[in-house]
Coordinates of C-alpha atoms in Angstrom, one line a residue:
Chain A
M160 CA 10.8 -10.5 -23.2
V161 CA 8.5 -12.4 -21.0
V162 CA 6.2 -10.6 -18.7
R163 CA 5.9 -12.1 -15.3
Q164 CA 2.4 -12.6 -14.1
K165 CA 0.6 -14.4 -11.4
S166 CA -2.1 -16.6 -12.6
D167 CA -4.4 -18.4 -10.2
F168 CA -5.3 -22.0 -10.8
P169 CA -7.5 -23.0 -8.0
D170 CA -8.5 -26.1 -9.8
S171 CA -5.3 -26.9 -11.5
G172 CA -5.5 -30.5 -10.2
R173 CA -1.8 -30.7 -10.3
I174 CA -0.6 -34.2 -10.4
L175 CA 0.1 -35.5 -7.0
K176 CA 2.3 -38.4 -6.6
R177 CA 1.3 -39.4 -3.1
S178 CA 2.9 -42.1 -1.0
K179 CA 2.9 -44.5 -3.9
P180 CA 6.4 -44.6 -5.3
L181 CA 6.7 -44.1 -9.0
M182 CA 9.2 -46.8 -9.5
S183 CA 9.7 -50.1 -7.9
D184 CA 12.3 -50.4 -5.3
S185 CA 14.6 -52.4 -7.4
A186 CA 14.6 -49.7 -10.0
L187 CA 15.6 -47.3 -7.3
Q188 CA 18.9 -49.1 -6.9
D189 CA 20.3 -48.2 -10.2
K190 CA 18.9 -44.8 -10.1
D191 CA 22.4 -43.5 -10.2
T192 CA 22.9 -40.1 -11.7
N193 CA 20.4 -40.1 -14.5
D194 CA 18.4 -37.1 -13.4
A195 CA 18.0 -36.0 -17.0
V196 CA 16.5 -39.3 -18.1
E197 CA 14.1 -39.2 -15.2
G198 CA 13.2 -35.7 -16.1
K199 CA 12.5 -36.7 -19.6
D200 CA 10.0 -39.3 -18.6
K201 CA 8.3 -37.3 -16.0
F202 CA 7.7 -34.2 -18.0
E203 CA 5.8 -36.0 -20.6
D204 CA 3.7 -37.5 -17.8
M205 CA 2.6 -34.1 -16.7
P206 CA -1.1 -33.6 -17.1
N207 CA -2.2 -30.9 -19.4
C208 CA -3.1 -28.4 -16.8
V209 CA 0.4 -28.4 -15.5
V210 CA 1.8 -28.0 -19.0
L211 CA -0.6 -25.2 -19.7
H212 CA 0.4 -23.5 -16.5
T213 CA 4.0 -23.4 -17.5
L214 CA 3.2 -22.3 -21.1
S215 CA 1.1 -19.5 -19.7
F216 CA 4.3 -17.8 -18.5
M217 CA 5.6 -17.7 -22.0
E218 CA 4.9 -15.2 -24.7
T219 CA 2.1 -16.5 -26.8
K220 CA 4.3 -16.6 -29.9
D221 CA 6.4 -19.3 -28.2
A222 CA 3.5 -21.1 -26.7
V223 CA 1.7 -21.5 -30.0
R224 CA 4.7 -23.1 -31.7
T225 CA 4.4 -26.0 -29.4
C226 CA 1.7 -27.2 -31.7
V227 CA 4.3 -29.1 -33.8
L228 CA 6.0 -30.9 -30.9
S229 CA 3.8 -33.9 -31.1
K230 CA 0.2 -35.0 -31.6
R231 CA -0.6 -34.4 -28.0
W232 CA 0.7 -30.9 -28.2
R233 CA -1.1 -30.1 -31.5
N234 CA -4.0 -28.2 -29.9
L235 CA -2.7 -27.9 -26.4
W236 CA -1.9 -24.2 -26.8
T237 CA -5.5 -23.3 -27.5
G238 CA -6.3 -23.8 -23.9
I239 CA -3.6 -21.6 -22.3
P240 CA -5.3 -19.3 -19.9
C241 CA -3.0 -16.4 -20.6
L242 CA -2.4 -14.3 -23.6
N243 CA 0.9 -12.5 -23.8
F244 CA 1.2 -10.4 -26.9
N245 CA 4.3 -8.4 -27.6
S246 CA 4.8 -6.6 -30.9
K247 CA 8.5 -6.3 -30.3
S248 CA 8.9 -9.9 -31.0
F249 CA 7.7 -9.4 -34.6
S250 CA 9.7 -7.9 -37.4
R251 CA 6.7 -6.1 -38.7
L252 CA 3.6 -4.8 -37.1
V253 CA 1.5 -6.3 -39.9
D254 CA 2.8 -9.8 -38.8
F255 CA 2.0 -9.0 -35.2
R256 CA -1.5 -8.0 -36.2
R257 CA -2.1 -11.1 -38.2
F258 CA -0.7 -13.3 -35.4
V259 CA -3.0 -11.8 -32.8
V260 CA -6.0 -12.2 -35.0
C261 CA -5.1 -15.8 -35.8
V262 CA -4.7 -16.7 -32.2
L263 CA -8.0 -15.2 -31.2
S264 CA -9.8 -17.1 -33.9
R265 CA -8.2 -20.4 -33.2
R266 CA -8.2 -20.4 -29.5
D267 CA -10.7 -22.7 -27.8
S268 CA -13.5 -21.4 -25.7
S269 CA -11.7 -21.7 -22.3
A270 CA -11.2 -18.7 -20.1
V271 CA -8.4 -16.2 -20.5
K272 CA -7.4 -15.2 -17.0
V273 CA -4.6 -12.8 -17.9
L274 CA -3.9 -10.6 -20.9
N275 CA -0.6 -8.9 -21.4
Y276 CA -0.8 -6.7 -24.5
S277 CA 2.3 -4.8 -25.4
R278 CA 2.4 -2.9 -28.7
T279 CA 5.1 -0.4 -29.5
G280 CA 5.4 1.3 -32.8
V281 CA 6.8 4.1 -34.7
D282 CA 3.5 5.7 -35.1
Y283 CA 1.4 7.4 -32.5
A284 CA -1.8 5.6 -33.4
T285 CA -2.6 2.7 -31.1
D286 CA -3.9 0.3 -33.7
Q287 CA -7.2 0.9 -32.0
N288 CA -9.0 -1.7 -34.1
L289 CA -6.7 -4.5 -33.0
F290 CA -6.9 -3.3 -29.4
N291 CA -10.7 -3.4 -29.5
K292 CA -10.7 -6.9 -30.9
V293 CA -8.4 -8.2 -28.2
I294 CA -10.2 -6.5 -25.4
D295 CA -13.6 -7.7 -26.7
Y296 CA -12.3 -11.2 -26.9
V297 CA -10.8 -11.4 -23.4
T298 CA -13.6 -9.7 -21.7
S299 CA -16.0 -12.2 -23.1
H300 CA -13.7 -15.0 -21.8
G301 CA -13.7 -14.1 -18.2
V302 CA -10.4 -12.2 -18.0
E303 CA -9.3 -11.2 -14.5
E304 CA -6.1 -9.2 -15.2
I305 CA -5.3 -6.9 -18.1
R306 CA -2.0 -5.2 -18.6
V307 CA -1.6 -2.9 -21.5
N308 CA 1.6 -1.3 -22.7
L309 CA 1.3 1.0 -25.7
R310 CA 4.4 2.9 -26.4
A311 CA 4.9 5.1 -29.4
K312 CA 8.5 5.7 -30.2
G313 CA 9.6 9.2 -29.3
R314 CA 6.0 10.5 -29.0
G315 CA 5.2 9.3 -25.5
S316 CA 1.9 7.8 -24.5
P317 CA -0.7 7.6 -27.1
P318 CA -4.3 8.1 -26.2
V319 CA -6.3 4.9 -26.4
D320 CA -10.1 4.4 -26.5
I321 CA -11.1 1.9 -23.9
P322 CA -13.8 -0.3 -25.4
L323 CA -17.1 -0.5 -23.7
S324 CA -16.7 -4.2 -23.2
L325 CA -14.0 -3.6 -20.6
F326 CA -16.4 -1.5 -18.5
N327 CA -19.0 -4.3 -18.7
C328 CA -16.5 -6.9 -17.7
V329 CA -17.6 -8.4 -14.4
S330 CA -14.6 -10.7 -14.0
L331 CA -11.9 -8.0 -14.4
K332 CA -10.1 -7.3 -11.2
K333 CA -6.8 -5.8 -12.2
L334 CA -6.1 -3.2 -14.9
L335 CA -2.8 -1.7 -15.8
L336 CA -2.4 1.0 -18.4
K337 CA 1.3 1.7 -19.1
D338 CA 2.6 4.3 -21.5
C339 CA -0.8 5.2 -22.7
H340 CA -3.8 7.0 -21.3
P341 CA -7.5 6.8 -21.8
S342 CA -8.6 9.1 -24.6
K343 CA -11.2 11.8 -24.5
A344 CA -13.7 9.4 -26.1
T345 CA -13.6 7.2 -23.0
W346 CA -15.1 9.9 -20.9
I347 CA -18.3 10.1 -22.9
L348 CA -19.3 6.5 -22.9
P349 CA -22.9 5.7 -23.6
F350 CA -24.0 4.9 -20.1
E351 CA -25.3 7.5 -17.9
P352 CA -24.9 7.3 -14.9
P353 CA -22.1 4.8 -15.1
K354 CA -23.4 1.4 -14.2
H355 CA -20.6 -0.2 -12.4
L356 CA -20.4 -3.7 -13.6
L357 CA -16.7 -3.2 -13.4
H358 CA -15.4 -3.9 -9.9
L359 CA -11.7 -3.4 -10.1
K360 CA -9.4 -4.3 -7.2
Q361 CA -6.2 -2.8 -8.7
F362 CA -5.8 0.1 -11.1
T363 CA -2.5 1.5 -12.4
L364 CA -2.2 4.4 -14.7
D365 CA 1.4 5.0 -15.8
P366 CA 1.8 7.2 -18.9
T367 CA 5.2 8.1 -20.2
A368 CA 4.8 11.7 -19.9
P369 CA 2.4 13.9 -18.0
G370 CA 0.5 16.5 -19.8
H371 CA -3.1 15.5 -19.9
P372 CA -4.9 17.1 -17.1
Y373 CA -7.5 14.6 -16.0
S374 CA -10.4 15.3 -13.9
F375 CA -9.5 12.9 -11.2
A376 CA -13.2 12.6 -10.4
G377 CA -13.8 11.6 -14.0
L378 CA -11.2 8.8 -13.7
A379 CA -12.5 7.7 -10.4
N380 CA -16.0 7.6 -11.8
I381 CA -15.3 5.8 -15.0
F382 CA -13.1 3.1 -13.5
G383 CA -14.9 2.8 -10.2
F384 CA -12.3 3.7 -7.6
A385 CA -14.7 2.9 -4.8
T386 CA -14.0 -0.8 -5.1
L387 CA -10.2 -0.5 -5.4
T388 CA -7.9 -1.9 -2.8
T389 CA -4.7 -0.8 -4.7
L390 CA -4.3 2.3 -6.8
N391 CA -1.1 3.4 -8.6
L392 CA -1.2 6.8 -10.4
C393 CA 1.8 8.1 -12.1
R394 CA 2.5 11.3 -13.9
L395 CA -0.9 12.7 -13.4
T396 CA -1.6 16.3 -13.4
L397 CA -4.5 16.9 -11.1
S398 CA -6.7 19.8 -11.8
F399 CA -8.2 21.6 -9.0
T400 CA -11.5 23.3 -8.6
G401 CA -10.5 26.0 -6.2
Y402 CA -11.7 25.0 -2.8
E403 CA -9.3 25.2 0.1
T404 CA -8.6 21.6 0.5
L405 CA -8.3 18.8 -2.0
N406 CA -9.2 15.4 -0.7
P407 CA -9.5 13.1 -3.7
F408 CA -9.4 9.8 -2.0
E409 CA -12.0 10.1 0.7
N410 CA -14.5 8.1 -1.3
C411 CA -12.1 5.3 -1.9
L412 CA -13.7 3.3 0.8
N413 CA -11.7 0.1 0.2
L414 CA -8.4 1.5 -0.7
K415 CA -5.5 -0.1 1.2
N416 CA -2.5 0.7 -0.9
L417 CA -1.9 4.0 -2.7
L418 CA 1.0 5.0 -4.8
L419 CA 1.3 8.5 -6.3
R420 CA 4.3 9.1 -8.5
E421 CA 5.3 12.3 -10.1
I422 CA 1.9 13.9 -9.4
R423 CA 1.5 17.6 -9.8
F424 CA -1.2 20.2 -9.8
M425 CA -2.2 22.5 -12.5
L426 CA -0.4 25.6 -11.5
E427 CA -3.1 28.0 -10.5
P428 CA -4.9 27.8 -8.2
V429 CA -3.0 25.5 -5.9
P430 CA -4.9 24.1 -2.9
E431 CA -3.7 25.0 0.5
D432 CA -4.0 21.5 1.7
F433 CA -3.8 18.2 -0.2
V434 CA -5.4 15.7 2.0
I435 CA -5.1 12.0 1.9
S436 CA -7.8 10.4 4.0
A437 CA -8.9 7.1 2.5
P438 CA -10.6 5.4 5.5
Q439 CA -8.9 1.9 5.0
L440 CA -5.6 3.0 3.8
N441 CA -2.7 1.1 5.1
N442 CA 0.2 1.9 2.8
L443 CA 1.0 5.2 1.2
T444 CA 3.9 5.9 -1.1
L445 CA 4.6 9.3 -2.6
M446 CA 7.4 9.4 -5.1
C447 CA 8.8 12.5 -6.8
C448 CA 5.7 14.5 -6.4
R449 CA 5.7 18.2 -6.6
F450 CA 3.7 19.7 -3.9
F451 CA 5.3 23.1 -3.7
K452 CA 3.1 25.7 -2.0
C453 CA 0.9 23.0 -0.8
N454 CA 0.5 21.3 2.6
L455 CA 0.4 17.6 2.5
V456 CA -2.0 16.4 5.2
I457 CA -2.0 12.7 5.9
A458 CA -5.3 11.9 7.6
A459 CA -5.8 8.2 6.9
P460 CA -6.8 6.6 10.3
K461 CA -5.5 3.1 9.5
L462 CA -2.2 4.0 8.0
I463 CA 0.7 1.7 8.8
S464 CA 3.4 2.9 6.5
F465 CA 4.2 6.1 4.7
N466 CA 7.0 6.3 2.2
Y467 CA 8.0 9.6 0.7
L468 CA 10.7 9.7 -1.9
Y469 CA 10.9 13.3 -2.8
A470 CA 12.1 15.5 -5.7
A471 CA 10.9 18.8 -4.6
P472 CA 12.5 20.2 -1.5
G473 CA 10.5 22.0 1.1
A474 CA 7.4 19.7 1.2
M475 CA 5.4 20.2 4.4
F476 CA 3.8 17.3 6.0
E477 CA 1.1 17.1 8.6
F478 CA -0.1 13.9 10.1
N479 CA -3.6 14.1 11.3
I480 CA -3.9 10.7 12.7
P481 CA -5.1 9.7 16.1
S482 CA -2.9 7.6 18.3
V483 CA -1.1 5.3 16.0
H484 CA 0.8 2.2 16.7
N485 CA 3.3 0.4 14.5
F486 CA 3.5 3.3 12.2
T487 CA 6.5 3.6 9.8
I488 CA 7.4 6.9 8.3
N489 CA 10.1 6.7 5.7
I490 CA 11.3 9.9 4.1
C491 CA 14.3 9.5 2.0
E492 CA 16.3 10.7 -0.9
P493 CA 15.7 9.0 -4.2
Q494 CA 18.2 6.4 -5.4
N495 CA 20.1 7.2 -8.5
K496 CA 17.8 5.2 -10.6
L497 CA 14.8 7.2 -9.7
G498 CA 16.7 10.3 -10.5
A499 CA 16.6 13.7 -8.8
P500 CA 15.8 15.8 -11.8
H501 CA 15.5 19.1 -10.1
Q502 CA 18.4 18.9 -7.8
K503 CA 21.6 20.7 -8.7
P504 CA 24.8 19.1 -7.6
G505 CA 25.8 20.2 -4.3
E506 CA 22.4 21.5 -3.3
K507 CA 21.6 20.5 0.2
T508 CA 18.6 18.4 0.6
K509 CA 15.9 20.0 2.6
H510 CA 12.9 18.1 3.7
G511 CA 9.9 19.8 5.0
L512 CA 9.1 19.6 8.6
I513 CA 6.9 16.9 9.9
K514 CA 4.1 18.3 11.8
M515 CA 2.5 15.6 13.7
F516 CA -1.0 17.1 13.9
R517 CA -2.6 20.4 13.5
E518 CA -5.5 20.2 16.0
G519 CA -6.4 18.6 19.2
P520 CA -5.4 20.5 22.3
E521 CA -4.8 17.6 24.7
A522 CA -3.6 15.1 22.1
E523 CA -0.9 12.7 22.8
L524 CA 0.9 11.0 20.0
S525 CA 2.7 7.9 20.7
F526 CA 4.4 5.3 18.5
S527 CA 4.8 2.0 20.1
T528 CA 7.0 0.7 17.4
A529 CA 8.3 3.4 15.1
V530 CA 10.9 3.7 12.4
V531 CA 11.4 7.3 11.5
S532 CA 14.1 8.5 9.2
C533 CA 14.5 12.0 8.1
G534 CA 17.0 13.8 6.1
A535 CA 18.4 17.1 7.2
V536 CA 15.5 19.0 8.7
I537 CA 15.4 22.7 8.6
M538 CA 13.3 25.2 10.6
P539 CA 10.7 27.0 8.6
K540 CA 11.8 30.4 7.6
K541 CA 8.6 32.1 8.4
K542 CA 6.5 31.5 11.4
C543 CA 3.8 29.1 10.5
P544 CA 0.4 30.1 12.0
S545 CA -0.6 26.5 12.7
C546 CA 2.4 26.1 15.0
C547 CA 0.5 27.8 17.7
R548 CA -2.2 25.2 17.5
C549 CA 0.3 22.4 18.3
Q550 CA -0.1 21.6 21.9
W551 CA 2.1 18.8 22.6
K552 CA 1.6 16.9 25.7
A553 CA 4.1 14.3 25.0
L554 CA 5.9 12.7 22.2
N555 CA 6.9 9.2 23.1
L556 CA 9.2 7.2 20.9
R557 CA 9.2 4.1 23.0
V558 CA 11.8 1.4 22.6
G559 CA 10.2 -1.5 20.9
S560 CA 11.6 -4.6 19.3
T561 CA 11.8 -3.1 15.9
Y562 CA 12.7 0.4 16.8
K563 CA 15.1 2.5 14.8
V564 CA 15.5 6.1 14.6
F565 CA 17.9 7.7 12.0
V566 CA 17.7 11.3 12.6
N567 CA 20.3 13.5 11.1
K568 CA 19.9 16.7 12.9
L569 CA 18.2 15.7 16.2
D570 CA 18.9 19.0 17.9
Q571 CA 17.1 20.9 15.1
I572 CA 14.1 18.6 15.4
T573 CA 13.9 18.9 19.2
A574 CA 14.3 22.6 18.9
Y575 CA 11.4 22.7 16.5
F576 CA 9.2 20.7 18.7
R577 CA 10.2 22.7 21.7
H578 CA 9.3 25.8 19.7
C579 CA 5.9 24.4 18.8
S580 CA 5.1 23.0 22.2
Q581 CA 3.3 25.1 24.7
H582 CA 4.8 23.2 27.5
G583 CA 8.1 24.2 28.8
E584 CA 9.2 20.8 29.8
Y585 CA 9.9 18.7 26.8
D586 CA 11.4 15.3 26.7
V587 CA 12.3 13.3 23.7
L588 CA 12.9 9.8 24.8
S589 CA 15.0 8.0 22.3
I590 CA 17.7 5.4 22.3
Chain B
M180 CA 4.2 -17.2 6.7
A181 CA 2.1 -20.0 8.1
Q182 CA 0.7 -19.6 11.5
E183 CA 1.3 -22.6 13.7
A184 CA -1.8 -24.0 15.4
S185 CA 0.1 -25.4 18.3
S186 CA 3.2 -23.8 19.8
S187 CA 5.0 -27.1 20.1
T188 CA 5.5 -27.4 16.4
S189 CA 6.9 -23.9 15.9
S190 CA 10.5 -24.9 16.4
K191 CA 10.2 -28.5 15.5
T192 CA 12.1 -30.0 12.7
I193 CA 10.8 -32.7 10.3
S194 CA 13.0 -35.4 8.9
L195 CA 12.7 -36.1 5.2
K196 CA 14.1 -39.1 3.5
T197 CA 14.9 -38.8 -0.2
G198 CA 14.4 -41.5 -2.8
D199 CA 18.1 -42.3 -2.7
G200 CA 18.0 -42.8 1.1
E201 CA 19.4 -39.5 2.4
I202 CA 17.9 -37.7 5.3
F203 CA 17.4 -34.0 5.6
E204 CA 15.9 -31.8 8.3
I205 CA 13.5 -29.0 7.7
E206 CA 11.6 -26.7 10.0
A207 CA 8.0 -27.6 10.5
S208 CA 6.9 -24.2 9.2
A209 CA 8.8 -24.8 5.9
A210 CA 7.2 -28.2 5.7
K211 CA 3.8 -26.6 5.8
Q212 CA 4.7 -24.8 2.5
M213 CA 5.0 -28.2 0.8
K214 CA 1.5 -29.5 0.8
T215 CA 2.5 -33.1 0.0
V216 CA 4.9 -33.2 3.0
Q217 CA 2.2 -31.7 5.2
R218 CA -0.3 -34.3 4.1
L219 CA 2.2 -37.1 4.9
I220 CA 2.9 -35.5 8.3
D221 CA -0.9 -35.5 8.9
D222 CA -1.1 -39.1 8.0
L223 CA 2.0 -40.4 9.5
G224 CA 2.7 -38.0 12.4
D225 CA 5.6 -35.6 12.7
D226 CA 7.9 -37.9 14.6
I227 CA 8.5 -40.2 11.7
T228 CA 10.9 -39.7 8.9
I229 CA 8.8 -38.7 6.0
P230 CA 9.7 -40.7 2.8
L231 CA 9.9 -38.8 -0.4
H232 CA 10.2 -41.3 -3.1
N233 CA 10.4 -38.9 -6.0
V234 CA 12.7 -36.4 -4.6
F235 CA 16.4 -37.0 -4.4
S236 CA 19.4 -35.7 -2.5
K237 CA 20.6 -33.7 -5.5
E238 CA 17.6 -31.3 -5.5
L239 CA 16.1 -31.4 -2.0
P240 CA 18.8 -29.2 -0.4
K241 CA 18.0 -26.5 -3.0
I242 CA 14.3 -26.7 -2.2
I243 CA 15.0 -26.5 1.5
E244 CA 17.2 -23.5 0.9
Y245 CA 14.4 -21.7 -0.9
Y246 CA 11.9 -22.3 1.8
K247 CA 14.3 -21.4 4.5
K248 CA 14.4 -18.0 3.0
D249 CA 10.6 -18.0 2.5
I250 CA 9.7 -18.5 6.1
T251 CA 11.8 -15.5 7.1
G252 CA 10.1 -13.4 4.4
E253 CA 13.4 -12.8 2.6
I254 CA 12.7 -13.9 -0.9
T255 CA 13.6 -11.0 -3.2
K256 CA 14.1 -10.8 -6.9
D257 CA 17.8 -10.8 -6.3
F258 CA 17.6 -13.9 -4.2
E259 CA 15.6 -15.6 -6.9
A260 CA 17.9 -14.6 -9.7
E261 CA 20.9 -15.9 -7.7
F262 CA 19.0 -19.1 -6.9
V263 CA 18.7 -20.1 -10.5
K264 CA 21.8 -18.4 -11.9
D265 CA 24.1 -21.4 -11.9
L266 CA 21.5 -24.0 -12.7
N267 CA 21.4 -25.5 -16.1
D268 CA 18.2 -26.2 -17.9
D269 CA 18.0 -29.8 -16.8
E270 CA 18.6 -28.9 -13.2
V271 CA 15.8 -26.4 -13.3
K272 CA 13.6 -29.0 -14.8
V273 CA 14.3 -31.5 -12.0
L274 CA 13.6 -28.9 -9.4
F275 CA 10.4 -28.0 -11.1
L276 CA 9.2 -31.6 -11.2
A277 CA 10.2 -32.0 -7.5
A278 CA 8.3 -28.8 -6.6
N279 CA 5.3 -30.2 -8.4
Y280 CA 5.5 -33.5 -6.5
L281 CA 5.9 -31.7 -3.2
D282 CA 3.0 -29.3 -4.1
A283 CA 5.3 -26.4 -3.1
N284 CA 3.3 -23.7 -4.7
K285 CA 5.6 -20.7 -4.5
L286 CA 8.6 -22.5 -5.8
F287 CA 6.6 -24.1 -8.5
E288 CA 5.3 -20.8 -9.8
F289 CA 8.8 -19.3 -9.7
L290 CA 10.3 -22.2 -11.6
S291 CA 7.5 -22.1 -14.1
Q292 CA 8.4 -18.6 -14.9
N293 CA 12.1 -19.5 -15.1
I294 CA 11.5 -22.4 -17.5
A295 CA 9.3 -20.1 -19.7
D296 CA 12.1 -17.6 -19.7
R297 CA 14.7 -20.2 -20.7
L298 CA 12.6 -21.5 -23.5
E299 CA 11.8 -18.1 -24.9
S300 CA 12.6 -17.8 -28.6
K301 CA 14.1 -21.2 -28.6
S302 CA 13.6 -23.5 -31.6
V303 CA 11.0 -26.2 -31.7
E304 CA 13.7 -28.8 -31.6
Y305 CA 15.1 -27.4 -28.4
V306 CA 11.7 -27.3 -26.7
R307 CA 10.9 -30.8 -27.8
K308 CA 14.1 -32.1 -26.3
Y309 CA 13.6 -30.1 -23.1
F310 CA 10.2 -31.4 -22.5
G311 CA 11.2 -34.9 -23.6
V312 CA 8.5 -35.0 -26.2
E313 CA 8.7 -37.8 -28.7
N314 CA 7.8 -36.5 -32.1
D315 CA 5.0 -38.8 -33.3
F316 CA 4.4 -37.0 -36.5
T317 CA 5.6 -38.4 -39.7
P318 CA 7.7 -35.9 -41.7
E319 CA 4.8 -35.3 -44.1
E320 CA 2.4 -34.7 -41.3
E321 CA 4.8 -32.3 -39.6
S322 CA 5.4 -30.3 -42.7
K323 CA 1.8 -30.1 -43.5
L324 CA 1.1 -28.9 -40.0
R325 CA 3.8 -26.3 -40.2
E326 CA 2.3 -25.0 -43.4
E327 CA -1.2 -24.8 -41.8
R328 CA 0.2 -23.0 -38.9
A329 CA 2.5 -20.8 -40.9
W330 CA 1.0 -17.8 -39.3
S331 CA 2.5 -18.8 -36.0
F332 CA 6.0 -19.0 -37.5
R333 CA 6.1 -16.1 -39.8
G334 CA 7.7 -12.9 -39.0
I335 CA 8.8 -13.8 -35.5
K336 CA 12.3 -12.9 -34.4
E337 CA 14.0 -16.1 -33.3
D338 CA 16.9 -16.7 -31.0
E339 CA 18.8 -19.4 -32.9

């Protein structure tokens, strides 16, 4: 199984056959059908950097074997700027281990831009020693992207110590930890306060099963969330200190894209409001999060799109955003592949109401170009106290070039807005 | 998608002439994605038929198809899977070489991955034939090398 990655080769110096023809014009005449023959010649003509580039998409185990193709290829593999290790391709873990160690020791000194390290095993232990070796190696070779996949059969995500070398790696920009989570030992690293040599742009944490309540602040501190532009957190149980609102992302000053999947809170206490207010946030996706008993307040001033794929019915949203243009709200039911684990067959889907804002007496909310899709919307059973604060002047859904509204129960929505609005007259302009 | 500097080129088409003499039209915005073509346009002007000596009528339509989708932002995983589905290994190779010649980065990256996928777990012989590599090892040299590099052959699950 080959993992797809994007590797950057700014100076690949790819061969460019410019206006000069490769063959003389007479040769062009009998250039009938033999594409295969042409291909054969030209491939061997490829400069090393192009060959290495193609080889970097392969698993290292395949790339290394090119050493026997010909004399030219004997040591070509040592310069491949990607390492793709996958223990599944080996019959025994001991062979995998030996292979990895051999590659590391025989590689040349050139940079490794991308590391894909995938180790699955019957045991829960992560082969920490091997992992350390690999991380130490790549971080000293200018690695920019690391993807780690450690899956123990049947036991979920093992805890893994993240070696210090990773936190001292200036070149690392993207880190993905799948089916594993940073162990306790990671939290007590020997630098105090954390000197952030690490400037990640993208961070993804995707363990197989939830269950380890992180201090989100701890994670943010250790991995340096302030530099991130993209953050993906899955199956995290956020603990909560007991203040009224929880606003974990307000210090993520560069965050543009946020994905939270299957996030939940430790049961008691549950905050009244869960606020998302990262100042540069453009795209927010919430998938299958359980926010029961908690208001979700979206207060990111630069938000462009909001996707909510729910699992828990009855989520309440509030959008606390000043006049927004080109804003897309997409609330929808999960596709089958995402699963709807808590939905009994036949249960009607109930989405929470969208409250557009909670404060601002003379506020006018307008969407120049809006796509809003809601499932069946119900009225709240109890009277929500904040309804009285909504003083709608106008809600304009103007017709724009990319304007679509799919609203299932329009009359229920308008009734709700009318109910909330202090103004008697109320127009919903839609198509 | 590339921003056009002057509005007059936004709906313009460029004529490309393949090595075997056939002419194809592409949008100027698609041509921008093929750096070699763009360079030729810059040198020769966009009114002239651009000659592409190393690309032929068999593969250029496929390349044009890819970039047609690209400029509308419609390239999805499904489209890419469909794009290579019926191509045999040699056809992919020819497209790859053409993409390299045209300096068409996106297509080049995509085909690199596809070639890597196709060669996964294949035997050394297969890869040798695919890349058109002539084996300049003597049998003794090769077996000695294989022994030295036994660690890279041992314990690996192979396709065929």
